[in-house]
PDB file of C-alpha atoms in Angstrom:
ATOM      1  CA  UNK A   1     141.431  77.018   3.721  1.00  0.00           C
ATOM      2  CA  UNK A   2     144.230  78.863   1.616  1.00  0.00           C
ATOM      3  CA  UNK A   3     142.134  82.603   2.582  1.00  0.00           C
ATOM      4  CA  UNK A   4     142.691  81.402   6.301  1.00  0.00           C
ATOM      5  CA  UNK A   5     146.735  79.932   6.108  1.00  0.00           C
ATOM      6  CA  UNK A   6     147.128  83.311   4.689  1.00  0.00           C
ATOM      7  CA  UNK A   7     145.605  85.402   6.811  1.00  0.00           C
ATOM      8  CA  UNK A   8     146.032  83.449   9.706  1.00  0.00           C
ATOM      9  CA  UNK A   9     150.217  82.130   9.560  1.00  0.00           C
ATOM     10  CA  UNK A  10     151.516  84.855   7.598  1.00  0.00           C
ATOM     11  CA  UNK A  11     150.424  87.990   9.817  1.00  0.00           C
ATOM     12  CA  UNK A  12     151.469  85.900  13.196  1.00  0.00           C
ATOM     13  CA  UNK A  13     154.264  84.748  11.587  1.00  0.00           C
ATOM     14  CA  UNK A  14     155.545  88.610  10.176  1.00  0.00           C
ATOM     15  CA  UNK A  15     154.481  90.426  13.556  1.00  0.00           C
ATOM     16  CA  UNK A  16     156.568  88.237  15.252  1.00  0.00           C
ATOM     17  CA  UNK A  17     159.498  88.300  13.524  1.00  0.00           C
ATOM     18  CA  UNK A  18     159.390  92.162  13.639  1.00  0.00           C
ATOM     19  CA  UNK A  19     158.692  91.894  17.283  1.00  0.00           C
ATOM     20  CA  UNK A  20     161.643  89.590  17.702  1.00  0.00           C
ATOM     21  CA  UNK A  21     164.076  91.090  15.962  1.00  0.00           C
ATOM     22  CA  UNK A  22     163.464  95.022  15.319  1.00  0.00           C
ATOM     23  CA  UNK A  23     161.447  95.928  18.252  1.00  0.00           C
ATOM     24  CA  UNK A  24     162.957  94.204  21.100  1.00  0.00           C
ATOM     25  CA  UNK A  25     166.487  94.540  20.326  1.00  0.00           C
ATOM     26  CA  UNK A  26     166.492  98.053  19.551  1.00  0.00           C
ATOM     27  CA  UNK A  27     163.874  98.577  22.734  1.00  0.00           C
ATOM     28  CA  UNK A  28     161.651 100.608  20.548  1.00  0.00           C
ATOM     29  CA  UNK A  29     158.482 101.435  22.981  1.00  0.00           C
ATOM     30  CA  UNK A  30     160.746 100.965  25.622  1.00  0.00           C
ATOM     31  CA  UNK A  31     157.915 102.754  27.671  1.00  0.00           C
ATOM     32  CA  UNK A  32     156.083  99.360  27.007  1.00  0.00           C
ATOM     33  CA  UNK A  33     158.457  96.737  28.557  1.00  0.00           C
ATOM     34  CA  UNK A  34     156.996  96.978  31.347  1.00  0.00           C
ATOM     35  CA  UNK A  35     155.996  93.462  32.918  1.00  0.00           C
ATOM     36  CA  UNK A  36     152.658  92.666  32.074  1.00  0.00           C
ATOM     37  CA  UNK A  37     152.354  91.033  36.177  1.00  0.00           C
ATOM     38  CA  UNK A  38     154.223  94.218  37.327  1.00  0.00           C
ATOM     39  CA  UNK A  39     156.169  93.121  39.446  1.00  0.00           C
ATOM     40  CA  UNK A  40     153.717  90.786  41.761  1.00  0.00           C
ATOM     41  CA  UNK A  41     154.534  87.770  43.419  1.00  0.00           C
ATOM     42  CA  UNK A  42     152.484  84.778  44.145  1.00  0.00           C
ATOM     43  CA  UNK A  43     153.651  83.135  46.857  1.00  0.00           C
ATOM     44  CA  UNK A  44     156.997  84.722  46.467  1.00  0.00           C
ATOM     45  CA  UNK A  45     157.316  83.895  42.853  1.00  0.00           C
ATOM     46  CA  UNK A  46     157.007  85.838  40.284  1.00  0.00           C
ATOM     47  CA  UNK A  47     153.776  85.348  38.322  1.00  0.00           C
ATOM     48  CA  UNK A  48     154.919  85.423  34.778  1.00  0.00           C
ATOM     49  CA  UNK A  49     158.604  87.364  35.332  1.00  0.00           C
ATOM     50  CA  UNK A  50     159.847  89.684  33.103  1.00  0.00           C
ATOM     51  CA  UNK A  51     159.981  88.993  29.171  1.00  0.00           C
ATOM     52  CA  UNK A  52     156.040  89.191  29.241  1.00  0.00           C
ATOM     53  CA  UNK A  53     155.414  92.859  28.653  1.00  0.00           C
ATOM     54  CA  UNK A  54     152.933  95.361  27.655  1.00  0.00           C
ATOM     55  CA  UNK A  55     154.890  96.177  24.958  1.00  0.00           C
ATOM     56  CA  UNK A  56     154.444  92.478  23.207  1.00  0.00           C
ATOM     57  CA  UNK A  57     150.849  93.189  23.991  1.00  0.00           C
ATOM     58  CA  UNK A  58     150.398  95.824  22.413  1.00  0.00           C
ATOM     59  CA  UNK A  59     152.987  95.702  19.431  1.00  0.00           C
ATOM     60  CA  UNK A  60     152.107  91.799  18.573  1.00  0.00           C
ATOM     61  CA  UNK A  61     148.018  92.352  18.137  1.00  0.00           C
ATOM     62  CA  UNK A  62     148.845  95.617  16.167  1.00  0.00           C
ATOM     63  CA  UNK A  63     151.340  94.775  13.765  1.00  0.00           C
ATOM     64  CA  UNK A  64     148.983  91.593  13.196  1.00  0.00           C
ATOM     65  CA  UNK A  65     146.142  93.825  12.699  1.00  0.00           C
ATOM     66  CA  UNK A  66     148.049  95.878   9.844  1.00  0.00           C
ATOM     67  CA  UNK A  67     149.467  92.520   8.202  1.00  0.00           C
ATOM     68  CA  UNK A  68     145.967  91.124   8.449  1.00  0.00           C
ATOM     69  CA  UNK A  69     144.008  94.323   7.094  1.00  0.00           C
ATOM     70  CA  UNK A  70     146.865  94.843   4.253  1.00  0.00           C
ATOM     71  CA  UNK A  71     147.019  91.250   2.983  1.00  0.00           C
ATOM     72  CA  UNK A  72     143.307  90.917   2.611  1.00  0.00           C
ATOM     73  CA  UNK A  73     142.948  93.896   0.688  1.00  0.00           C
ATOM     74  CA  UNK A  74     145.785  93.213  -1.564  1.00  0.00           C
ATOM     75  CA  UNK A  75     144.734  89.625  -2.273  1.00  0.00           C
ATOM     76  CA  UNK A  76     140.987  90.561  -2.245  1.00  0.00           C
ATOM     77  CA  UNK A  77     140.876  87.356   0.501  1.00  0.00           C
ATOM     78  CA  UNK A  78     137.044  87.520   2.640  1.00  0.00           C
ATOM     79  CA  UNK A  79     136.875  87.041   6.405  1.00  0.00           C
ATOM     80  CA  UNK A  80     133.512  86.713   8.383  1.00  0.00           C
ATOM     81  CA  UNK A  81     134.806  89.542  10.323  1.00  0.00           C
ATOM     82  CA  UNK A  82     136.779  93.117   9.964  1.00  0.00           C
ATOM     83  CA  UNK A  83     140.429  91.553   8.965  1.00  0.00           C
ATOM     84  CA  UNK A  84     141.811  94.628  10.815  1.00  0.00           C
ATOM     85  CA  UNK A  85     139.790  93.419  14.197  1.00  0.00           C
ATOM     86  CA  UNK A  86     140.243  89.815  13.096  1.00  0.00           C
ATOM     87  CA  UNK A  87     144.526  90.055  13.390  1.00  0.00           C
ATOM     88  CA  UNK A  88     143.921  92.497  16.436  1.00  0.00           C
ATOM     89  CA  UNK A  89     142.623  89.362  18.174  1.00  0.00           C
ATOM     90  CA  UNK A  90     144.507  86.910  16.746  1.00  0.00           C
ATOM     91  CA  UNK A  91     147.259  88.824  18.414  1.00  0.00           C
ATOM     92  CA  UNK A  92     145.711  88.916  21.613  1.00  0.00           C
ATOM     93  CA  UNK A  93     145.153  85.213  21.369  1.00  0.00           C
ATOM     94  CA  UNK A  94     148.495  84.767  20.177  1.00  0.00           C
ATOM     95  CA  UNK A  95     150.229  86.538  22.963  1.00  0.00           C
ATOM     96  CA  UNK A  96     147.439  85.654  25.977  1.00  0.00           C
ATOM     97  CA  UNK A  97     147.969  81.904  25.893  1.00  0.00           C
ATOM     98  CA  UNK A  98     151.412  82.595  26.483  1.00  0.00           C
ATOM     99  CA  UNK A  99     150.443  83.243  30.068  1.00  0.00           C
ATOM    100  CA  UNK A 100     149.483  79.890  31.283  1.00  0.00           C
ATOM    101  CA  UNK A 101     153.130  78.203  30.394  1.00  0.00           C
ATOM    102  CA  UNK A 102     154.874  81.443  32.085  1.00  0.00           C
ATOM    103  CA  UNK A 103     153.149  81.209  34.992  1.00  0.00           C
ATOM    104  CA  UNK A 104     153.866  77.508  35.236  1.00  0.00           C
ATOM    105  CA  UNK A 105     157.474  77.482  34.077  1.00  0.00           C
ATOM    106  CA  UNK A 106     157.700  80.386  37.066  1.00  0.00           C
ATOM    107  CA  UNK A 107     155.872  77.828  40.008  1.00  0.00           C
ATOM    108  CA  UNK A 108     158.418  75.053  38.830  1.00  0.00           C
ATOM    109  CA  UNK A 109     161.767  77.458  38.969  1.00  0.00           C
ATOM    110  CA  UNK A 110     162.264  77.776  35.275  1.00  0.00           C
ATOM    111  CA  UNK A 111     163.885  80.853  34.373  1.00  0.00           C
ATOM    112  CA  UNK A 112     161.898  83.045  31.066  1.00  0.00           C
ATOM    113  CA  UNK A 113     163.439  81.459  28.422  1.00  0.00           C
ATOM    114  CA  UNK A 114     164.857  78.178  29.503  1.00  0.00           C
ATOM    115  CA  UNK A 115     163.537  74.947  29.073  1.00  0.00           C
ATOM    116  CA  UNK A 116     163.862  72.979  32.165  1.00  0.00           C
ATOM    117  CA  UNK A 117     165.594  69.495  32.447  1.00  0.00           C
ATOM    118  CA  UNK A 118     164.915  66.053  31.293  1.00  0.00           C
ATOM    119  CA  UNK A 119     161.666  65.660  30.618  1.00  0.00           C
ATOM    120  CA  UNK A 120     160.464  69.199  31.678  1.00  0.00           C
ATOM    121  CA  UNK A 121     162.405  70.336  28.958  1.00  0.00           C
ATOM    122  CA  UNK A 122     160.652  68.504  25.985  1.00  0.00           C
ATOM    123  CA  UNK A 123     157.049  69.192  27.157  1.00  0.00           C
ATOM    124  CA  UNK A 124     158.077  73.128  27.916  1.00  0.00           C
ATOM    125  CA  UNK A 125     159.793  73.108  24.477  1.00  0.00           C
ATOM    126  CA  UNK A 126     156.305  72.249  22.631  1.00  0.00           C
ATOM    127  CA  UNK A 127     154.497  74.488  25.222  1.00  0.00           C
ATOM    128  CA  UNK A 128     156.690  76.744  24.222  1.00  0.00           C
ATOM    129  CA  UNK A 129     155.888  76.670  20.404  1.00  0.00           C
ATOM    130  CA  UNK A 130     151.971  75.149  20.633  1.00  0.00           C
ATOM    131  CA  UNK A 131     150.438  77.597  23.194  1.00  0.00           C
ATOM    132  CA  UNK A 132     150.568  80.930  21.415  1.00  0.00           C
ATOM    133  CA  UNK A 133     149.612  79.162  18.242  1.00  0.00           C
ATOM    134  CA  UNK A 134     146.906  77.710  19.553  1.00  0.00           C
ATOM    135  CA  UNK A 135     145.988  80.739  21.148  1.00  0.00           C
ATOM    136  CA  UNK A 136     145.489  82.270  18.178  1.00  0.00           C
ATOM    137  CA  UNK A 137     143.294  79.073  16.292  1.00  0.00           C
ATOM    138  CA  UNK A 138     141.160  79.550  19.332  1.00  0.00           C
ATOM    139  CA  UNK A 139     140.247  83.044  18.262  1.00  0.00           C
ATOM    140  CA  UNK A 140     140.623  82.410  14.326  1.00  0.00           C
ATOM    141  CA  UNK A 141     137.674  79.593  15.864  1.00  0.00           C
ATOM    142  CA  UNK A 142     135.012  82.175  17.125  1.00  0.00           C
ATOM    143  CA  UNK A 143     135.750  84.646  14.663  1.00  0.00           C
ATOM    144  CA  UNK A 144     135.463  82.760  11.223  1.00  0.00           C
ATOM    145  CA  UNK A 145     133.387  80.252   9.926  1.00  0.00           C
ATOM    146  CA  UNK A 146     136.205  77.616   9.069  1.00  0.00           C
ATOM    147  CA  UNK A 147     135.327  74.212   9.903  1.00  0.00           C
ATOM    148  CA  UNK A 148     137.394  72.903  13.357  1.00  0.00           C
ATOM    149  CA  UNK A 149     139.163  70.579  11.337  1.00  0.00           C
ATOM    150  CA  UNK A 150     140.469  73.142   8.768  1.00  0.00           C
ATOM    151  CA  UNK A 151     141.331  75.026  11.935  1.00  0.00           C
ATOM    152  CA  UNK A 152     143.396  72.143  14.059  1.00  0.00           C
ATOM    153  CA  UNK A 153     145.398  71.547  10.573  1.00  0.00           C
ATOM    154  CA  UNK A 154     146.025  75.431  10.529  1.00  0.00           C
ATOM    155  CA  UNK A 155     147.163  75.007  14.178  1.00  0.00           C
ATOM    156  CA  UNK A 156     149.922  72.111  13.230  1.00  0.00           C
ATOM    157  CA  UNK A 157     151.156  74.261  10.578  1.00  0.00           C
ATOM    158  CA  UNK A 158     151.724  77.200  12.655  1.00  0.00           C
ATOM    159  CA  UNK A 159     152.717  74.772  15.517  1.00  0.00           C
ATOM    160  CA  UNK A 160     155.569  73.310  12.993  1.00  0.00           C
ATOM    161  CA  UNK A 161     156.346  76.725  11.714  1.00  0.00           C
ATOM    162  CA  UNK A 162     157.101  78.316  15.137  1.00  0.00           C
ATOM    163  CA  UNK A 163     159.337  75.353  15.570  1.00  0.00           C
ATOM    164  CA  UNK A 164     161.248  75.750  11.970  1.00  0.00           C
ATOM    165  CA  UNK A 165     161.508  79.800  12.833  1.00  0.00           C
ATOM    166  CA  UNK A 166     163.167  78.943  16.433  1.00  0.00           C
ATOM    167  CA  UNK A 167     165.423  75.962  15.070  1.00  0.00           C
ATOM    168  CA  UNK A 168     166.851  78.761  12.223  1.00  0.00           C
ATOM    169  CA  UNK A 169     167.677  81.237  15.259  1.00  0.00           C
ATOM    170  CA  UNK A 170     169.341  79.297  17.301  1.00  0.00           C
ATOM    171  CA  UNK A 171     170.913  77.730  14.076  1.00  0.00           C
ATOM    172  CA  UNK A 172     172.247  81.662  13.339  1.00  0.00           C
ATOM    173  CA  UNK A 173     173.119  81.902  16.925  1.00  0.00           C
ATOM    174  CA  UNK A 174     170.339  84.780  17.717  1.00  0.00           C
ATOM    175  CA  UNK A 175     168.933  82.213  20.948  1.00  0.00           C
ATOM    176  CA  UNK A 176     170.949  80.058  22.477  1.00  0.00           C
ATOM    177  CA  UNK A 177     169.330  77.059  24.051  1.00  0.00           C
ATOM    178  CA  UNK A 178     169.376  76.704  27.270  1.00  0.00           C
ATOM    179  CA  UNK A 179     168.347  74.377  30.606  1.00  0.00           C
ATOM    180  CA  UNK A 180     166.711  76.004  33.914  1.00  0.00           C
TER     181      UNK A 180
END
């Protein structure tokens, strides 16, 4: 389970953090934030607004590729598949099951990057931190031979981690939380 935490948490974990905080804030690939629904309405909403963006789809699954590719050739770690193709899709898993949440946060009024109220704003704020995680363990799932359990434990980690990482920025005052 140690080859998978490592090459499963730490390229997620480094992509994003590069993503978050080098790539976005200096719009590098600015040609890439483009929304990912372009624009579209359904039922005159938005379908998943604007912070989803082709650049996060491209730059997330990429960078995790490298991390992926690098680490298990430095650490001499085996995968079932290519480790390049296997952080490729565990960035595409990663950022995909995003989608659902946006497009629900969207249908109920919730701004990208609020929480909602009351209760809305608990379940959102795991949403928030499970879906892309899980996303990923999906995809970790069909790609690897690790048993499910191994997996779902992976998952909580990762789950826990994304909510450490987003308690220490808005800790540093990089996010500010927020409510609708």
């Amino acid at each position: 389970m140690a080859n998978e935490f490592f090459l499963f948490l730490v390229p997620l974990i480094a992509a994003n953090i590069i993503h978050h905080f080098l790539i976005i804030p200096k719009n590098t690939f600015s040609f890439l934030a483009r929304p990912v629904d372009c624009g579209r309405s359904w039922k005159n909403i938005r379908i998943f607004g604007d912070a989803k963006t082709y650049r996060g789809f491209v730059v997330v699954p990429v960078l995790t590729a490298v991390f992926c590719g690098v680490l298990a050739d430095i650490s001499a770690v085996s995968t079932d598949s290519n480790p390049f193709f296997l952080g490729f899709m565990l960035g595409i898993g990663y950022m995909a099951a995003e989608l659902p949440n946006s497009f629900v946060k969207r249908r109920l009024g919730i701004l990208p990057g609020k929480r909602g109220a009351r209760f809305a704003e608990y379940l959102f704020s795991f949403a928030d931190h499970a879906d892309s995680v899980l996303g990923a363990a999906v995809i970790l799932y069909f790609l690897e031979s690790s048993p499910l359990p191994d997996i779902m434990f992976l998952a909580l980690i990762g789950i826990s981690v994304h909510f450490a990482l987003d308690f220490m920025v808005h800790l540093f005052g990089y996010k500010k939380y927020t409510q609708v």
